[in-house]
Tab-separated table of C-alpha atoms in Angstrom:
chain	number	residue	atom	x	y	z
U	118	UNK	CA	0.000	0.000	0.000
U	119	UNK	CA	1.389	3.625	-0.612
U	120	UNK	CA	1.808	5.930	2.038
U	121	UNK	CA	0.426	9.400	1.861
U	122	UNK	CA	2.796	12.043	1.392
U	123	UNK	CA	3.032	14.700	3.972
U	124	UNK	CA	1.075	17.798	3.055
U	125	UNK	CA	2.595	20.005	0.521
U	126	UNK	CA	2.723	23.922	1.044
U	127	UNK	CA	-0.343	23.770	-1.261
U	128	UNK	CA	-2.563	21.919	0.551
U	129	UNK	CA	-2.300	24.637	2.951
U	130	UNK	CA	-3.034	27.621	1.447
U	131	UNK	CA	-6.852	28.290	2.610
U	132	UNK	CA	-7.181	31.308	0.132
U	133	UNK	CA	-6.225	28.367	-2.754
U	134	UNK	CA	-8.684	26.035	-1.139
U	135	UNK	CA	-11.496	28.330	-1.146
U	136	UNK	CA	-10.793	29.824	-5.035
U	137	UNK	CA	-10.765	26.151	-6.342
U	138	UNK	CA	-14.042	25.568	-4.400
U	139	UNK	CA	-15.110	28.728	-5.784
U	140	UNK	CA	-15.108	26.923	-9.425
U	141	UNK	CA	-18.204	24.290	-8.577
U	142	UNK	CA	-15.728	21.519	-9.785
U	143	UNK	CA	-15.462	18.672	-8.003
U	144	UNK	CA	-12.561	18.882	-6.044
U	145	UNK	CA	-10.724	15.652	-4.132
U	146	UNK	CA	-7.777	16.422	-1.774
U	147	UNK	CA	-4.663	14.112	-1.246
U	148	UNK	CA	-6.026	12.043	-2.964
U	149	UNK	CA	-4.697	8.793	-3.976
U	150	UNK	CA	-3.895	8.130	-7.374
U	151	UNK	CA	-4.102	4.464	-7.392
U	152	UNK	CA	-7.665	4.368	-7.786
U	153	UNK	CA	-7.605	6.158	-10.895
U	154	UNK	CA	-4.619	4.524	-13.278
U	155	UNK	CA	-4.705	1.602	-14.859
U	156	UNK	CA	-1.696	0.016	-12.844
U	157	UNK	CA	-3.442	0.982	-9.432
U	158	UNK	CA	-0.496	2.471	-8.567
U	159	UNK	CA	0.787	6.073	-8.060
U	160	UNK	CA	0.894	8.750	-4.753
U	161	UNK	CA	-1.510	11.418	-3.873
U	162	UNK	CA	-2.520	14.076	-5.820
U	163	UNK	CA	-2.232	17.695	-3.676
U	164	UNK	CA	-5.985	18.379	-4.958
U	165	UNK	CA	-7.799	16.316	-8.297
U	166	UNK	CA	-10.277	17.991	-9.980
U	167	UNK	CA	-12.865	16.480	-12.480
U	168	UNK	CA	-13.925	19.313	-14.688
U	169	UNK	CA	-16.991	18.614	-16.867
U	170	UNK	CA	-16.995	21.378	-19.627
U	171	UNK	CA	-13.879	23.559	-21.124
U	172	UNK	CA	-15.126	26.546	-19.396
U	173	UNK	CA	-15.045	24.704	-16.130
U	174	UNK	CA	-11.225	23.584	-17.391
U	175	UNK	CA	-10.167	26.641	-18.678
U	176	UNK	CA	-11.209	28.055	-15.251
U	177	UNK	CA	-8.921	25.672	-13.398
U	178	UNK	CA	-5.734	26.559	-15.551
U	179	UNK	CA	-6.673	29.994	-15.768
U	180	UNK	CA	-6.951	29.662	-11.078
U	181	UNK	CA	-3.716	27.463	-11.288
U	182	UNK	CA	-1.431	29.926	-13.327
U	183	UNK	CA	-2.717	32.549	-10.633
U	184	UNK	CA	-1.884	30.955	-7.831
U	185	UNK	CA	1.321	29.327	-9.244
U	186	UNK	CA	0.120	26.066	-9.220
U	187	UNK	CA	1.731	23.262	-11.071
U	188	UNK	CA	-1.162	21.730	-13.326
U	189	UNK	CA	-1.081	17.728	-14.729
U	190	UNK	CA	-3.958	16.912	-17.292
U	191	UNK	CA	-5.015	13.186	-17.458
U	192	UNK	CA	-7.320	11.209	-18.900
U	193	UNK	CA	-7.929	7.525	-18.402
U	194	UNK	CA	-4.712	7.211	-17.358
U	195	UNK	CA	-4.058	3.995	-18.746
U	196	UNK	CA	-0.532	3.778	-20.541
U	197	UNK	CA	0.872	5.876	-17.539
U	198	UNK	CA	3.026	5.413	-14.215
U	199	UNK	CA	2.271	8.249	-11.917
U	200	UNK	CA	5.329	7.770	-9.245
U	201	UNK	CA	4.509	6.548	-5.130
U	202	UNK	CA	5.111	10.351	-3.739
U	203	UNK	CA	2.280	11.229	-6.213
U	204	UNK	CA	1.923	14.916	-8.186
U	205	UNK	CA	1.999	18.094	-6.488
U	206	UNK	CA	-0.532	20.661	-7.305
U	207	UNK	CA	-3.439	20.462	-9.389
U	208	UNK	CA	-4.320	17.569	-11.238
U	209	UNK	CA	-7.111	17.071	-13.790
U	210	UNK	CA	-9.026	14.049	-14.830
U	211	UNK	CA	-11.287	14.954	-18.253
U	212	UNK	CA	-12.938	11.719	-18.223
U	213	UNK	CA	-16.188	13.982	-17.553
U	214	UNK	CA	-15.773	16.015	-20.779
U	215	UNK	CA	-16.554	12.765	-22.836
U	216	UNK	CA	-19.406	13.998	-25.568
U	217	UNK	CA	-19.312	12.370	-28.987
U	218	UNK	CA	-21.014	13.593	-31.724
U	219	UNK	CA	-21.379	12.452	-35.549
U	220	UNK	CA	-21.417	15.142	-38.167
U	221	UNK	CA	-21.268	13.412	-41.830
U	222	UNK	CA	-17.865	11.979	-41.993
U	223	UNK	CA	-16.321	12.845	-38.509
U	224	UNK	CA	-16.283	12.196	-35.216
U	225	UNK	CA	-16.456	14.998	-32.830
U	226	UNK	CA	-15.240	14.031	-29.391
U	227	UNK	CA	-14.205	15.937	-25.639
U	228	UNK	CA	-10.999	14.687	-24.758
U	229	UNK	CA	-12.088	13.005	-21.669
U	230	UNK	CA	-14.303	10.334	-24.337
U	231	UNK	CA	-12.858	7.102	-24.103
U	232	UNK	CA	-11.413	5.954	-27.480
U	233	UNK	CA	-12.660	2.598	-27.382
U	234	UNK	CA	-16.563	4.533	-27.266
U	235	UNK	CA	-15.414	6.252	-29.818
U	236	UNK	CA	-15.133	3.168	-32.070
U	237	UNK	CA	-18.442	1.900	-30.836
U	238	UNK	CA	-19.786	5.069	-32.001
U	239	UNK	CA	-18.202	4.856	-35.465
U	240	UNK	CA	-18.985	1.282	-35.942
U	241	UNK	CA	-22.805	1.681	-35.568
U	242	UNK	CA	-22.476	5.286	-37.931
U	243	UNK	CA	-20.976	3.066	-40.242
U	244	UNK	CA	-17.825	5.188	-39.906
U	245	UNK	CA	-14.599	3.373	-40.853
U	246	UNK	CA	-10.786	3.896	-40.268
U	247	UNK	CA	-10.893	3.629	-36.305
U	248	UNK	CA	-11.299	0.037	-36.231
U	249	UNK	CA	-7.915	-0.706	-35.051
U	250	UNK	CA	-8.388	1.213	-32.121
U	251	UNK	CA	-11.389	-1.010	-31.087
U	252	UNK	CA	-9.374	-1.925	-27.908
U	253	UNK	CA	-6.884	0.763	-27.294
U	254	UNK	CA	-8.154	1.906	-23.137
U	255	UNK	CA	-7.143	5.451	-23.640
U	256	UNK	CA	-9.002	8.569	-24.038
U	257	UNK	CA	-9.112	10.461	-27.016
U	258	UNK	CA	-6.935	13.453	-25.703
U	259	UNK	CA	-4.382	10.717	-24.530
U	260	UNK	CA	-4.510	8.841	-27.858
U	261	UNK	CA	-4.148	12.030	-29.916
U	262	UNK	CA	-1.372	12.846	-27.107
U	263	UNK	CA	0.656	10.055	-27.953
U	264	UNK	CA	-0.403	9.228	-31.189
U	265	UNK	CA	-1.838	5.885	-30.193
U	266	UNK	CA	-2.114	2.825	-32.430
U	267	UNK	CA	-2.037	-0.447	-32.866
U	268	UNK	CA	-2.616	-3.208	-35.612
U	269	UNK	CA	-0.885	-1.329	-38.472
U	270	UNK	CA	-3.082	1.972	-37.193
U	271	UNK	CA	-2.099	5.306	-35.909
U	272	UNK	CA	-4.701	7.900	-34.995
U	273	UNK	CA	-2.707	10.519	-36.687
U	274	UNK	CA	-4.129	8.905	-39.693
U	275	UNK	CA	-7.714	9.800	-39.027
U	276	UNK	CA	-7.057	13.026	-36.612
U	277	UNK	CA	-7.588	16.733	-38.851
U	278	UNK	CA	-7.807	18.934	-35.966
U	279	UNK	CA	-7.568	18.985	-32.091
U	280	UNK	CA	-8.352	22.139	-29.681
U	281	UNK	CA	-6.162	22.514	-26.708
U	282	UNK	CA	-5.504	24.474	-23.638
U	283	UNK	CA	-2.296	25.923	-23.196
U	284	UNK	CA	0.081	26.593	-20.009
U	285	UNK	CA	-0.372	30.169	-20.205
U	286	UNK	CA	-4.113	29.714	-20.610
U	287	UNK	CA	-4.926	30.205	-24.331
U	288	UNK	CA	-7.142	27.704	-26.369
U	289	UNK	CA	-5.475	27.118	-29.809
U	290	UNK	CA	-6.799	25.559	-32.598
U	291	UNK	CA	-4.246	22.926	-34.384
U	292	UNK	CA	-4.923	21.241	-37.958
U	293	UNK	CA	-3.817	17.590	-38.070
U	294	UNK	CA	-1.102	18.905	-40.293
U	295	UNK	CA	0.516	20.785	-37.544
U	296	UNK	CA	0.205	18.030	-34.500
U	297	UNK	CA	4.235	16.688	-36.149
U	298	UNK	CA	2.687	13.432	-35.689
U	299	UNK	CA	5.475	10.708	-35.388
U	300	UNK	CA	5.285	7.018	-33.623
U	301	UNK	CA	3.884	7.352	-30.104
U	302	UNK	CA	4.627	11.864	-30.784
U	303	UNK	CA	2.525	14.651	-31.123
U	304	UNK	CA	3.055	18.171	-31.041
U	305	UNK	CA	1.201	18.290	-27.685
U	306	UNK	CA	3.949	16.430	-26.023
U	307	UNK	CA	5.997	19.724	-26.742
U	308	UNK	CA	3.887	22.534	-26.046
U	309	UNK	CA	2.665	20.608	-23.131
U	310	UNK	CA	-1.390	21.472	-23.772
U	311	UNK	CA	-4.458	19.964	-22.185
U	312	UNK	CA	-6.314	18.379	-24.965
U	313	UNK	CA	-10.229	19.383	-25.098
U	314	UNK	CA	-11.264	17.903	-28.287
U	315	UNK	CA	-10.501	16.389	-31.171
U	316	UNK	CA	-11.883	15.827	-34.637
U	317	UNK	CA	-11.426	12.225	-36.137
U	318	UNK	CA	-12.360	12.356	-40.445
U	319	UNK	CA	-13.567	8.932	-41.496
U	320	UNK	CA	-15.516	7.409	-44.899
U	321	UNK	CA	-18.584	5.588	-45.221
U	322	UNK	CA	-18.633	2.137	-44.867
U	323	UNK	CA	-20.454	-1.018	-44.017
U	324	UNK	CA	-21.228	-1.144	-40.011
U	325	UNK	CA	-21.268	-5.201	-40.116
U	326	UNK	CA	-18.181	-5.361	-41.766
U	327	UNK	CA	-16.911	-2.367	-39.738
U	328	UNK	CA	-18.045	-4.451	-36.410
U	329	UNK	CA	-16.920	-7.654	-37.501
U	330	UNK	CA	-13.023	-6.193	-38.018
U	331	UNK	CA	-13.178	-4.522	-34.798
U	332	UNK	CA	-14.378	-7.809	-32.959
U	333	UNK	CA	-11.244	-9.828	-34.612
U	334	UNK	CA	-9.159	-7.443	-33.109
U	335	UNK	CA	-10.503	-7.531	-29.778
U	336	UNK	CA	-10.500	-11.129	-29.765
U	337	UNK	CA	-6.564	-11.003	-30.852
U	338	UNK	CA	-6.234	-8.773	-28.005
U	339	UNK	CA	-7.598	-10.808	-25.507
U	340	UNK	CA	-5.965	-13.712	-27.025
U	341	UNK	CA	-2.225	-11.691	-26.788
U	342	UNK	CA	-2.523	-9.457	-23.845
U	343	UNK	CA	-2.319	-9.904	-20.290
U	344	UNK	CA	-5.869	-8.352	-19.756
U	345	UNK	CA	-6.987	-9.810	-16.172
U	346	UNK	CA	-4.481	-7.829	-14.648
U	347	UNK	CA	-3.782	-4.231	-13.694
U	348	UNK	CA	-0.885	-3.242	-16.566
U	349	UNK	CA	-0.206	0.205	-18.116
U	350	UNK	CA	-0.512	-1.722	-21.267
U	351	UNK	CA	2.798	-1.345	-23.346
U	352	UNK	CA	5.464	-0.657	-21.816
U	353	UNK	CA	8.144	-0.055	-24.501
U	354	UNK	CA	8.335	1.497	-28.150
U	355	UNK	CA	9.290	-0.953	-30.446
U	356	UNK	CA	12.809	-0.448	-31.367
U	357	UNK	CA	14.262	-0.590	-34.837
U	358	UNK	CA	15.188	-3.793	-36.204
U	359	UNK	CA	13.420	-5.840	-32.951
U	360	UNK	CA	10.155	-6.896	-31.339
U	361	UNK	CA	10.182	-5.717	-27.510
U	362	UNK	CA	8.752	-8.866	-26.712
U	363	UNK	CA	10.747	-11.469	-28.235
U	364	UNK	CA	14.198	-9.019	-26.474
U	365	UNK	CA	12.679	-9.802	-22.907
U	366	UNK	CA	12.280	-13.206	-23.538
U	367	UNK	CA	15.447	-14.268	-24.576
U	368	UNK	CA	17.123	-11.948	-21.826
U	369	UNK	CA	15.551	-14.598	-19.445
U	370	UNK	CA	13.081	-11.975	-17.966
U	371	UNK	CA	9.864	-12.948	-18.775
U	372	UNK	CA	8.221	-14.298	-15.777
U	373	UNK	CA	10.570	-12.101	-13.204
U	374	UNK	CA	8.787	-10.099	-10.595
U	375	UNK	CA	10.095	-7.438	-8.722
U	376	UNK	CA	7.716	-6.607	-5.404
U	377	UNK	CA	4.113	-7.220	-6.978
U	378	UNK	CA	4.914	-6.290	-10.077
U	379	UNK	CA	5.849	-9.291	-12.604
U	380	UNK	CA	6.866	-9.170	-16.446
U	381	UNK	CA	3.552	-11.194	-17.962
U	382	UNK	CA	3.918	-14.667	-18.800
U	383	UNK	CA	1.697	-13.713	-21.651
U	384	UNK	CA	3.237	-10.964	-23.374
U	385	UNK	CA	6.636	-10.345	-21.977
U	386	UNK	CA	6.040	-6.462	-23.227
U	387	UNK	CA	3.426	-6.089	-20.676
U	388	UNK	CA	4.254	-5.258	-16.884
U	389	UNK	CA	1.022	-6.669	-14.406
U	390	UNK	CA	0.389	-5.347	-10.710
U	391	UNK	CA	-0.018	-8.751	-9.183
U	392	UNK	CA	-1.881	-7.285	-6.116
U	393	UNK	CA	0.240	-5.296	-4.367
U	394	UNK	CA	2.629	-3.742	-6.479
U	395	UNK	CA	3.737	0.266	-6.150
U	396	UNK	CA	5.382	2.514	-8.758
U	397	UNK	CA	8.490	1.727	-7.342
U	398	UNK	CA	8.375	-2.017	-8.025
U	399	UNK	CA	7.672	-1.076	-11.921
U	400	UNK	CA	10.063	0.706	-12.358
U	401	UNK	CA	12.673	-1.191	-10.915
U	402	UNK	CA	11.312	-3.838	-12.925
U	403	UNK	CA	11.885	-1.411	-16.253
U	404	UNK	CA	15.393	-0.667	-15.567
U	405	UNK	CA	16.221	-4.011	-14.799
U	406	UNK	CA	14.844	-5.028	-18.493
U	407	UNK	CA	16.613	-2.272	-20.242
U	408	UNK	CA	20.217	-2.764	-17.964
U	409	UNK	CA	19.779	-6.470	-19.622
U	410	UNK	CA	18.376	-6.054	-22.927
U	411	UNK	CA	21.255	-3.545	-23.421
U	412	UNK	CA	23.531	-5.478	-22.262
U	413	UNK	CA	23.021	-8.643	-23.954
U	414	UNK	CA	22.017	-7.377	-26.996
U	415	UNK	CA	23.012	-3.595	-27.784
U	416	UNK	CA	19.429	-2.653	-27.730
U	417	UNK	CA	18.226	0.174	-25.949
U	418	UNK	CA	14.663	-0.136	-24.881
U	419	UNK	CA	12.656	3.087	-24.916
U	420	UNK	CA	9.508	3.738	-22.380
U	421	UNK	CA	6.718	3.765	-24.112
U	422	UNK	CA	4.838	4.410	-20.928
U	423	UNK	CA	4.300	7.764	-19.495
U	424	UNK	CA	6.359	8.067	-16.200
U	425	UNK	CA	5.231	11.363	-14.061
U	426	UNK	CA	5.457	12.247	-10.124
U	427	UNK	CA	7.562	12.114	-7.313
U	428	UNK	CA	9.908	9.300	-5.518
U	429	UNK	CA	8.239	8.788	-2.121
């Protein structure tokens, strides 16, 4: 189990308590952030805010950059590691900002939407070119993010436009020309904006056959992936020349477990909580797998996985 941090300097501030109350956002203090990612692991955030409109988010960054608060925007915090001292400051989940609307051709979704609804939503338009997202468990602002994919698919395929949030407050406007889209990269990464929607442009197409590619992949997936288990899905960018998977393997690491935290038995890219595994154990078990890999092969593994917060 993770132990609490001692309060921060923010969590005392009563004239920051009562502004951020001020907002009518629901507002959680010290909160743990194990209940919310997908590895159930991760410290307290200082306060965790669930806004449920871009006003209501726009107020929060707009509160946060005057009271010099550090902000960290999440969604479904799924191919993440959020560290056992937690996140100081303010952190936002958008998973309440999740509208979805169809207009022709395109999907029209809040960042908080979760991609895999998405899908569902383009299947029974008849909407085609998401289908290999069918079982991606990010949200749309974390897919367009990181440029999610999988089966041959990227979402900077399908994205033409996102609206984001920056530090300093403004909303901007970027065309999917402009998001310098490369594997598991988007322009967001750099300019460090909260996502708050994003437009996906599909074509017309048949919703059986639509559905009926987007079950096959699921059923892959649940064939290939360790999905019983808490993971942060995967954990490393394939590296030139290699599959992640197959590296682990014949390092002699699949199978290991450091604390709770064990490489999976059924895809050695995967790391699973077994029950009572903290930040700490996966990322011991990540450096161990990249000191080896490295070492035994001249490959260096890259994190795929998002790792924010602070050592406890």
């Amino acid at each position: 189990m993770v132990k609490l941090q001692a309060q921060s300097k923010f969590l005392n501030d009563s004239k920051l308590k009562d502004a951020l109350l001020s907002t009518n956002v629901e507002i959680k203090y010290n909160e743990p952030l194990s209940h919310y990612t997908f590895t159930k692991t991760g410290g307290p955030a200082d306060y965790l805010a669930f806004p449920t409109s871009e006003v209501q988010l726009q107020q929060l960054i707009d509160l946060a950059n005057a009271y010099d608060l550090p902000v960290t925007t999440l969604g479904n915090s799924s191919n993440l590691i959020i560290k056992d001292g937690g996140l100081r400051g303010l952190v936002i989940i958008l998973l309440k900002m999740n509208t979805i609307k169809v207009v022709d051709q395109q999907i029209i979704a809040q960042a908080g939407a979760k991609l895999i609804d998405v899908t569902k939503v383009a299947s029974k338009a008849g909407l085609s070119g998401l289908e290999f997202a069918a079982g991606i468990p990010g949200s749309v602002g974390g897919a367009a993010f990181m440029n999610a994919g999988a089966y041959g698919g990227e979402v900077a395929e399908v994205i033409t436009e996102i609206q984001e949030i920056l530090p300093q407050g403004q909303l901007l406007t970027v065309q999917g020309s402009q998001l310098d889209f490369s594997y598991r990269h988007s322009v967001v990464q750099d300019n460090h904006g909260s996502v708050t929607k994003v437009i996906f442009n599909l074509h017309h197409g048949d919703s059986a056959i639509i559905q009926s590619k987007m079950d096959k992949l699921n059923a892959l997936r649940q064939s290939k992936q360790p999905l019983e288990y808490p993971s942060c899905g995967s954990v490393f960018k394939r590296p030139t020349g290699h599959f992640t998977g197959p590296l682990i393997i014949k390092a002699g690491l699949q199978g290991k477990i450091i604390g709770g935290a064990q490489v999976s038995m059924k895809h050695a890219g995967f790391i699973i909580n077994l029950g009572n595994a903290t930040a700490s154990d996966y990322l011991a078990l990540i450096h161990l797998i990249q000191t080896t890999v490295q070492q035994k092969f001249g490959v260096a593994l890259e994190t795929e996985v998002r790792i924010i917060g602070e050592d406890q």
